[in-house]
mmCIF file of C-alpha atoms in Angstrom:
data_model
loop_
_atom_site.group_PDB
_atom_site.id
_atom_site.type_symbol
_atom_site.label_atom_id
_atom_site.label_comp_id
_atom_site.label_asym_id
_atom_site.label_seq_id
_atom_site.Cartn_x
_atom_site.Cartn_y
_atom_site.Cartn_z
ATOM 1 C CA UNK A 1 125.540 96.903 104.221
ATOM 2 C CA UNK A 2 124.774 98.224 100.782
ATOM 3 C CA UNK A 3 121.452 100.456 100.243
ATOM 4 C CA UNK A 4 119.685 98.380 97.333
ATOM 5 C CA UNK A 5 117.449 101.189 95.168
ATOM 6 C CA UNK A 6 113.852 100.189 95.707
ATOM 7 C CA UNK A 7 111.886 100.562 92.007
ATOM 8 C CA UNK A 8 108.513 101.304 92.940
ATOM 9 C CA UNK A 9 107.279 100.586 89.017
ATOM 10 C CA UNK A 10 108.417 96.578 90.496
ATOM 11 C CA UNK A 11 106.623 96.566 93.153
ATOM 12 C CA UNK A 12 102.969 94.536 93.495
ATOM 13 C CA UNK A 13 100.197 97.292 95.673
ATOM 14 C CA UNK A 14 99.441 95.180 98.332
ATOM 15 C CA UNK A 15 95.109 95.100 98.939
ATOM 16 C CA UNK A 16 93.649 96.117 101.591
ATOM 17 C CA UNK A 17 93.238 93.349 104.363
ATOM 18 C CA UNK A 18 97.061 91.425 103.003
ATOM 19 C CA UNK A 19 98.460 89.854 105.286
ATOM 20 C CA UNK A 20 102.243 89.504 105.258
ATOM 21 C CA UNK A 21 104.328 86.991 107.046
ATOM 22 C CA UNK A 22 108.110 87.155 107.459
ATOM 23 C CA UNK A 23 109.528 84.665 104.908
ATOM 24 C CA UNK A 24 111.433 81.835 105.384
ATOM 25 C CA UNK A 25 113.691 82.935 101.965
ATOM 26 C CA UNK A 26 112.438 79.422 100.121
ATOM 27 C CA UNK A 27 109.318 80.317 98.161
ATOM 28 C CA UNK A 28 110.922 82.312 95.774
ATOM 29 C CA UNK A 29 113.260 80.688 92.871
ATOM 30 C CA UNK A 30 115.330 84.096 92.750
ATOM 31 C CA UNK A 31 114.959 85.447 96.469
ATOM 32 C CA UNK A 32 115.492 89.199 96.459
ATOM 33 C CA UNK A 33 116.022 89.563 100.404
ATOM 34 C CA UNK A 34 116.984 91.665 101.789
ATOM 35 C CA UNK A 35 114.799 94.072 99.371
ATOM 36 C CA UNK A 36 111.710 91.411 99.923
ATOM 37 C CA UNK A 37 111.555 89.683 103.248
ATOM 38 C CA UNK A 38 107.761 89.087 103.189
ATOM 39 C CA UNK A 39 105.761 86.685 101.661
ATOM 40 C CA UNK A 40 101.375 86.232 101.652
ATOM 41 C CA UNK A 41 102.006 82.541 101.424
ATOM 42 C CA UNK A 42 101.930 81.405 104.674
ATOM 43 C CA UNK A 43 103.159 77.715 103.964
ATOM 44 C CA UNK A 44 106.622 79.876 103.673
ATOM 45 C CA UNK A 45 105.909 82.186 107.060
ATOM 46 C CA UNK A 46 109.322 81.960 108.989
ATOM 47 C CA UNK A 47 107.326 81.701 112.163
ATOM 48 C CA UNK A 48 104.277 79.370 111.504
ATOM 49 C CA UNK A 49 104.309 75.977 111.200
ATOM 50 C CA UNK A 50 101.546 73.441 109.451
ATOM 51 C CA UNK A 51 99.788 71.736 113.067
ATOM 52 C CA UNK A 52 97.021 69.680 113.883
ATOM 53 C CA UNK A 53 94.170 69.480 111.190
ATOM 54 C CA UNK A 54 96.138 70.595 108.598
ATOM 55 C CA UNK A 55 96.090 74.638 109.913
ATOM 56 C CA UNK A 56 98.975 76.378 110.648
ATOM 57 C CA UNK A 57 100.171 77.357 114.293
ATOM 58 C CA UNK A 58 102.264 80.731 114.906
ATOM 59 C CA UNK A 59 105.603 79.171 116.717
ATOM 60 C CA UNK A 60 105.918 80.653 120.298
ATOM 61 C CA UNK A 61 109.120 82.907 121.105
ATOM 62 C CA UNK A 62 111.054 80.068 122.784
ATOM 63 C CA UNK A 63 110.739 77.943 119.461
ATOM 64 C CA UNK A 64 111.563 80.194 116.844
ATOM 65 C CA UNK A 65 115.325 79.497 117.562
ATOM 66 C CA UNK A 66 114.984 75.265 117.528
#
């Protein structure tokens, strides 16, 4: 694995209250993972999915891996 330098200058503060969801590496054009594996969108959370009404559900443990 090579150590990727981490510029702080680059990187956005995150505001208090943020919430960040592990990303599913698809809402970014250029995806920087491993250096950014978060995303505040949570139409791209690896682990939610869009459910009834429109909202979106946090996937239980068993069906993260379907």
């Amino acid at each position: 694995m090579t150590d990727i330098p981490i510029i702080e200058a680059e990187i956005e503060p995150i505001k208090p209250d943020t919430v960040l969801y592990l990303c599913d590496r698809k809402a970014c054009d250029n995806c920087s993972y491993p250096l950014c594996n978060h995303t505040t969108d949570i139409s791209h959370a690896f682990n939610f999915e869009k459910g009834l009404g429109g909202g979106y559900w946090e996937k239980e443990k068993r069906d993260l891996h379907d």
